[in-house]
Amino acid sequence: MKLTCLSSGSGYQFPPCHILEDVCGFRILLDCPLDLSALSVFSPVPPDNDFVSDGKASYNSARDCFAKEQEIQKRQKIETPLHAKDLIHDELWYKTVKNLHLWDPSSIDVVLISSVMGMLGLPFLTRAEGFSAKIYVTDAAARLARLMMEDLIAMNMEYQYFYGPRESGGPHWMRWEELELLRPELKKVVVGKDGTELGGWLPLYSSADVMDCMRKVQTLKYAETACYNGTLVLQPFSSGSEIGSCNWTIDGPKRNITWLSCSIFASAHAMNFDYGALRGRDLVLYSDKQFLPLMDEVQSNDASSTIPSNDLSSLRCCSADKDDWKKLTESLLSTDEILEKEKMDFICSCILQSVQAGGSVVIPYNRLGILLQLLEMIPVLLESLAADVPIYVISSMAAELLAFTNVIPEWASKPRQEKAYLFGLSIPSSKFELHFEVSKVSSSFWMFLQMFSGEPMFSHVDFVNKRKLHVFSAIHSPELLTTWQEPCIIFAPHWSLRLGPVVHLLRRWSGDENSLLILEDGVDPDIALLPFKPLEMKVLQCSFLPERRLPKVDCMLKLLQPKILVLPDDLKEKLDFSNPSLDSFSVLYYTEGETLSLPSSPEGTLDLEIASVLAERFAWQNLGRQDVMYTRLEGELVMEQGKFRLLPGITSADSHPSKNKEMKSDAG
Amino acid sequence: GFSYPDTDLDLDLLQSVTVQPPAPTISLLNSWLPPSPVMGIECLVLGAGQEIGKSCVVVTINGKRIMFDCGMHLGHSDDERYPDFSLIDGSLDCVVITHFHLDHIGALPYFTEVIGYNGPIYMTYPTKALAPLMLEDFLRISVGRGVEEKFTADDISACMKKVTPIDLKQNIQVGKDLQIRAYYAGHVLGAAMVYAKVGDASMVYTGDYNMTPDRHLGAAQIDPLELDLVITESTYATTVRDSKHASERKFLKAVHDCVVAGGKVLIPTFALGRAQELFILLEDYWERMNLKVPIYFSSGLTRQANIYYKTLMSWTNQKIKDTIALQNAFNFKHGTTCSLHFSVDNFCWCRNVNCVVSFDRSQINAPGSCVLFASPGMLSGGLSLEVFKQWAPSKVNLVMLPGHCVAGTIGHKLASGKLTKLYVDNNSQIEIRCKNVNLSFSAHTDSKGIMDLLKFLSPKHVMLVHGEKPRMSILKNKIESGMGIKCYDPPNGGVVKIPSVTVHVKAQTTDSFAKSCQSPNFSLSRCSTSGAVFSTDLTSPLIVSEDRISEAILFMDRSKARGVHKEELELIGSGEGKPQVVLYGHCFPIRSDNLTKATGRLGLSGNRSWLKVLALELSHLFPQTNVQNMGDFLQVGSFQLSVCLNQSCTRRSSDVPGVHATTCTYLCCSWCMEDEKLALAIISSVRNSL
């Protein structure tokens, strides 16, 4: 079995991408993401406003002009700080995983998707000629991914209108002479460190591609079993990082594999990390790089006050004993919660400050969970301050997304689920028999929900109802224009700051020093903010992911008890496996772009199940010594649910009665 | 070069030299073969045996005990109401509830809070959400009647807190051995069929199910499974129902005729399930016929149920899921195509609760026609009876009974046409003049559906519950004669034992065994009618036989079985030509540069020096063993290791990790079964250290 790491990814929005070869003879692609952070090399707006004022210039000639201007600038090669003019002024192209296009799509047998973000590049693959792999993804992730893809297409449309029909022969910036002129910071993004990534750029897929992709996908619930070709038993288990995101187990006759993607022990909105189910696999592929930057933090402020000290000590002295299992998991859960809560509180306080100063807040959301949590926390805070600040959510899919989050108790965290299970005890309903007249009056369903303690899982519906939260499909929708009020708090895509309503909003407020932009980790703020310079507004960049400290990783690995652990090579220095309690397994490191052979199980033995009906009629022979016997086997070897089974064969028993008989007489 | 002491001993030789072996050691086999008789499945019927009500079956599968459903019998008010839990011998591993109807969940609070069951309880998400509503409503009605129940409202909420909600098709591991999985049953929202598996024995408990899709629910769905037992409901054991359209047309016509004539229609119904189904039907009709007559809904239960129908939309049928496009939930104005109006946007809302109630009381006798859904069903009390008393004296009004009414209720009397007068209180009575229609909108499968499911699953045994005794025995005969499946219909307290037949015994095998047994190995032969296997008679038919398996042998050593391909093993003959010892082999690569480096350190070179280094290494790693260097090979007990130069060595492992053929040296090993552990330890340590 071989592992090729196509991309080690960067953070939540660009998960790693791997190919596992020869898993019982099959080739498995793990995730198919899009590197949306690479969009930052484009400029969403013309470099200076004078240019736009010349309204008569056609769009196509506008593009030529940009190009010319850029060229002049670049030819001079002045060593000045990066300027908005250095960015590429053209229709957006999208960067797929490098080298994935070098693999023959028809050679892939199975695609496993771990999260919504891991699916965004899938339509590129599914439309490829000869692609026939089975794609497995959780039900919720598939639905969310469809929304995300359609939103991307809708936002991208704006550029297509602006730049007109696509030019033939590829965009101008892809020509070598143009690439040579690119500033090194941007060139690194476009062609990669070693100059091999240019082939990964593609224009965005169409709605038809997305539809086609969704048709080819097989959706599963958490812990549902899918069996590929009778050989591989595949199961997704909740990873806690997002609604529908999962870790996969791949069980075959030779190998049991756990693919551990970004996992969070205690999630505020999604179902918790189900690590218990992942135990007992002999190979753990750890593709989660999220805790990397945090490692340094652990070393530098180990004694930081963020975690109660007793928690850390309990983590340190943890052992895999069964008695400690509960204690261990409790401590694993608790720290995540505390940290996430603190972080959210800090963000909220920043938002309040700027709103009170009369500024507006733009939040280009990325993780659904963060959006949901902020949508719950902010209105409450505003209410407590009696501030009349509207909250807008502007996105083509926002309404559907928010509605969707309230109809999926199966994917939500335990406390959310409990909210949905209202016990009717509080209502002496026999006293007030209520009568609803059915008519076409479109009235307040949300009030209706609220009145009967029929609390929705996520309280954003309450705020929509109270007209505190407004959901609009587009920034130019007439409803938005009539309710528009500043200062306000706006949630809108896209976090790359190159697409969607965010671009317009930033242009409006970039000069306002009281306004605030909240960026998630994962974008390079220097390049991302370039088109909006000079920038007066405050920018808060923060990582929303809970930090996983080293002891946690240690403990988790101890719980999973793998025989072989496969880690990204970045962790080589950072994880110390000299700890005597951890040496029960061997550790391998993989490097981006390289293929790593994974050893077969040392015993080289497989399990074989023999039908007892068959076993009973074997003609046993002794082999000299009393305790060794042998028999010639019969029947049919089949592969069922990832297991070799020897079943009474139909052919040998029925079509050759005479031969069978003779064999027996031979033997006995 | 290196050669084995005895080579090329093939299977035929093995056969020939062991013509008359000593009798096999029976004890060795006995510990390997499954115990006889096998454990199998044992069912204890605590309720719904040859009756309908208090469904409860305790099933023991290979020692693991599961209770399916924990219902109460609404037809009894004494101890008969609950299943006789004292019959359970020993502890339960889990309880699984199929759906929220009282005859399936009614006794659960009693069982957990009063009897004291403390183990895991599983039910689907909608069942967990809706069950407390049903239970509380039941308790309220009992309190209203002055009946004291065996559990309290607190017991209900305490009990529900212990429930683990599950999703459809999700594999739930209960303990180490028991696995359960729920499938869509379509009977009511959240109804499930439950698959349970322990070891090789598996079964399905259907609960109540419906094989035809509804307006609001889909049809039951289950995977093809290999089952020892199916326990199925048999409410309609002999009935084959008409097409649903006929009864729907009848329903709509009756309602239409009444409202057009200015009458009022009363539909007494329980809040969950039928109400939604009929409402969707009526709503569609209203829209089609452009009727403006108001439809009222009246029930605290319905209200909340509707919320759940909304939240749990993914459990309804595909059509509703599709038509309620999610974006409409926020954008009501465009939501006109959605058929689940009752839960989304069509309630005229009045915030002042008291005002609504008083308004309603006057509305009962307000002029004009209307349709009212009122609870409870069967006119057994509450608002539906109160409204009935007001509306019954008028000829133009209609009472629509959309289901079976239990004997003793006013609904039952009305349906059977025996009701002409009704006492309103002790001294006044009313004449019943209104029309009434009784239609069966049942969400149970009919006899055809049961047979279809059984044909699809084709289990080895069938057990019938939840039906009427005479009809069940007719169905039982039909199943046994028609399908050849053994069928049981035990009464309450009865026990059914089923031997499990799909048992496997465990053995170990190797990669090359699997490979050679999976690749085709055809042989052609002509089979003569005279009985000789190989014949030159050209008139006899040509037989293609495929004997891949018979090239393999199964060895048994100290009750450990191991399947090997004939090329993988060697036999070392003893004096009399009888093989004494079986040798297993493995040939694996190590990186030669590492080995050369190690020998270089000792100032040696050549193959023999490699063995010296390995010998040193091994005696260091396994100090308690005696490592002998025999020149050509190393020997530790029966374990032998040598450098293998044979490129086509049959023992060579196919999976070569981390080393390229050019830079590696193969080491060939062989060992007896008795030294297997040692051999594997040596191999893995040699691999790791070099």
Coordinates of N, CA, C and O in Angstrom, one line a residue, chain B residues 563-615:
Chain B
G563 N -5.2 -21.9 6.9 CA -5.3 -22.4 5.5 C -4.1 -21.9 4.7 O -3.7 -20.8 4.8
V564 N -3.5 -22.8 4.0 CA -2.4 -22.5 3.2 C -2.5 -23.1 1.8 O -3.2 -24.1 1.6
H565 N -1.8 -22.4 0.9 CA -1.8 -23.0 -0.5 C -0.7 -24.0 -0.5 O 0.3 -23.9 0.2
K566 N -0.9 -25.0 -1.4 CA 0.1 -26.1 -1.4 C 1.5 -25.7 -1.7 O 2.5 -26.3 -1.2
E567 N 1.7 -24.6 -2.4 CA 3.0 -24.2 -2.7 C 3.7 -23.5 -1.6 O 4.9 -23.2 -1.6
E568 N 2.9 -23.2 -0.5 CA 3.5 -22.4 0.5 C 4.2 -23.3 1.6 O 4.9 -22.8 2.5
L569 N 3.9 -24.5 1.6 CA 4.4 -25.3 2.7 C 5.3 -26.5 2.2 O 5.3 -26.8 1.1
E570 N 6.1 -26.9 3.1 CA 7.0 -28.0 2.8 C 6.7 -29.1 3.9 O 6.3 -28.8 5.0
L571 N 7.0 -30.3 3.5 CA 6.8 -31.4 4.4 C 8.2 -32.0 4.6 O 8.9 -32.2 3.6
I572 N 8.6 -32.2 5.8 CA 9.8 -32.9 6.0 C 9.5 -34.3 6.3 O 8.8 -34.7 7.3
G573 N 10.0 -35.2 5.5 CA 9.6 -36.6 5.6 C 10.5 -37.2 6.7 O 11.6 -36.8 7.0
S574 N 9.9 -38.2 7.3 CA 10.6 -39.0 8.3 C 11.1 -40.3 7.6 O 10.9 -40.4 6.4
G575 N 11.6 -41.2 8.4 CA 12.1 -42.4 7.8 C 11.1 -43.2 7.0 O 11.5 -43.7 5.9
E576 N 9.9 -43.3 7.4 CA 9.0 -44.2 6.7 C 8.3 -43.5 5.5 O 7.3 -44.0 5.0
G577 N 8.8 -42.4 5.1 CA 8.1 -41.7 4.0 C 6.9 -41.0 4.4 O 6.1 -40.5 3.6
K578 N 6.7 -40.9 5.7 CA 5.5 -40.2 6.1 C 5.9 -38.9 6.6 O 6.8 -38.7 7.4
P579 N 5.2 -37.8 6.1 CA 5.6 -36.5 6.6 C 5.4 -36.3 8.0 O 4.4 -36.7 8.6
Q580 N 6.3 -35.7 8.7 CA 6.3 -35.5 10.1 C 5.9 -34.0 10.5 O 5.2 -33.8 11.4
V581 N 6.6 -33.1 9.8 CA 6.5 -31.8 10.2 C 6.1 -30.9 9.0 O 6.5 -31.1 7.9
V582 N 5.2 -30.0 9.3 CA 4.8 -29.0 8.2 C 5.6 -27.8 8.4 O 5.7 -27.2 9.5
L583 N 6.2 -27.3 7.4 CA 6.9 -26.1 7.5 C 6.2 -25.0 6.8 O 5.7 -25.1 5.7
Y584 N 6.1 -23.8 7.4 CA 5.5 -22.7 6.8 C 6.6 -21.8 6.4 O 7.7 -21.8 7.0
G585 N 6.4 -21.0 5.3 CA 7.5 -20.2 4.8 C 7.1 -18.7 4.6 O 5.9 -18.4 4.4
H586 N 8.1 -17.9 4.6 CA 7.9 -16.5 4.3 C 9.2 -16.0 3.7 O 10.3 -16.3 4.2
C587 N 9.1 -15.2 2.7 CA 10.4 -14.7 2.0 C 10.2 -13.2 2.0 O 9.2 -12.7 1.3
F588 N 11.0 -12.4 2.6 CA 10.8 -11.0 2.7 C 12.1 -10.2 2.4 O 13.2 -10.7 2.6
P589 N 12.0 -9.0 1.9 CA 13.2 -8.2 1.5 C 13.7 -7.3 2.7 O 12.9 -6.9 3.5
I590 N 15.0 -7.1 2.7 CA 15.5 -6.1 3.6 C 16.5 -5.3 2.8 O 16.9 -5.7 1.7
R591 N 16.8 -4.1 3.2 CA 17.7 -3.2 2.4 C 19.1 -3.7 2.5 O 19.6 -3.8 3.6
S592 N 19.7 -4.0 1.4 CA 21.0 -4.6 1.4 C 22.1 -3.6 1.9 O 23.1 -4.0 2.5
D593 N 21.9 -2.3 1.6 CA 22.9 -1.4 2.0 C 23.1 -1.4 3.6 O 24.2 -1.2 4.1
N594 N 22.0 -1.5 4.2 CA 22.0 -1.6 5.7 C 22.9 -2.8 6.2 O 23.7 -2.7 7.1
L595 N 22.6 -3.9 5.5 CA 23.3 -5.1 5.9 C 24.8 -5.0 5.5 O 25.6 -5.4 6.3
T596 N 25.0 -4.5 4.4 CA 26.4 -4.3 4.0 C 27.2 -3.4 5.0 O 28.3 -3.7 5.3
K597 N 26.5 -2.4 5.4 CA 27.1 -1.4 6.3 C 27.4 -2.2 7.6 O 28.5 -2.0 8.2
A598 N 26.5 -3.0 8.1 CA 26.7 -3.7 9.3 C 27.8 -4.7 9.2 O 28.7 -4.9 10.1
T599 N 27.9 -5.4 8.1 CA 29.0 -6.4 7.9 C 30.3 -5.6 7.7 O 31.3 -6.1 8.2
G600 N 30.3 -4.5 7.1 CA 31.5 -3.7 6.9 C 32.1 -3.3 8.3 O 33.3 -3.3 8.4
R601 N 31.2 -3.0 9.2 CA 31.7 -2.7 10.5 C 32.5 -3.8 11.2 O 33.4 -3.6 11.9
L602 N 32.1 -5.0 10.8 CA 32.8 -6.2 11.4 C 33.9 -6.6 10.5 O 34.6 -7.6 10.8
G603 N 34.1 -5.9 9.4 CA 35.2 -6.3 8.5 C 35.0 -7.5 7.8 O 35.9 -8.3 7.5
L604 N 33.8 -7.8 7.4 CA 33.5 -9.1 6.7 C 32.8 -8.7 5.4 O 32.4 -7.6 5.1
S605 N 32.6 -9.7 4.5 CA 31.9 -9.5 3.3 C 31.3 -10.8 2.8 O 31.7 -11.9 3.3
G606 N 30.3 -10.7 1.9 CA 29.7 -12.0 1.4 C 28.4 -12.4 2.1 O 28.1 -11.9 3.2
N607 N 27.7 -13.3 1.5 CA 26.4 -13.8 2.0 C 26.6 -14.4 3.4 O 25.7 -14.2 4.3
R608 N 27.6 -15.2 3.6 CA 27.8 -15.9 4.8 C 28.0 -14.9 6.0 O 27.6 -15.1 7.1
S609 N 28.7 -13.8 5.6 CA 28.9 -12.8 6.7 C 27.6 -12.1 7.1 O 27.5 -11.7 8.2
W610 N 26.7 -12.0 6.1 CA 25.4 -11.4 6.4 C 24.7 -12.2 7.5 O 24.1 -11.8 8.4
L611 N 24.8 -13.5 7.3 CA 24.2 -14.4 8.3 C 24.8 -14.3 9.7 O 24.2 -14.3 10.7
K612 N 26.1 -14.0 9.7 CA 26.8 -13.9 10.9 C 26.3 -12.6 11.6 O 26.1 -12.7 12.9
V613 N 26.1 -11.5 10.8 CA 25.6 -10.3 11.4 C 24.2 -10.6 12.0 O 23.9 -10.2 13.1
L614 N 23.4 -11.2 11.2 CA 22.0 -11.5 11.6 C 22.0 -12.4 12.9 O 21.2 -12.2 13.8
A615 N 23.0 -13.4 12.9 CA 23.0 -14.2 14.1 C 23.3 -13.4 15.3 O 22.7 -13.6 16.4

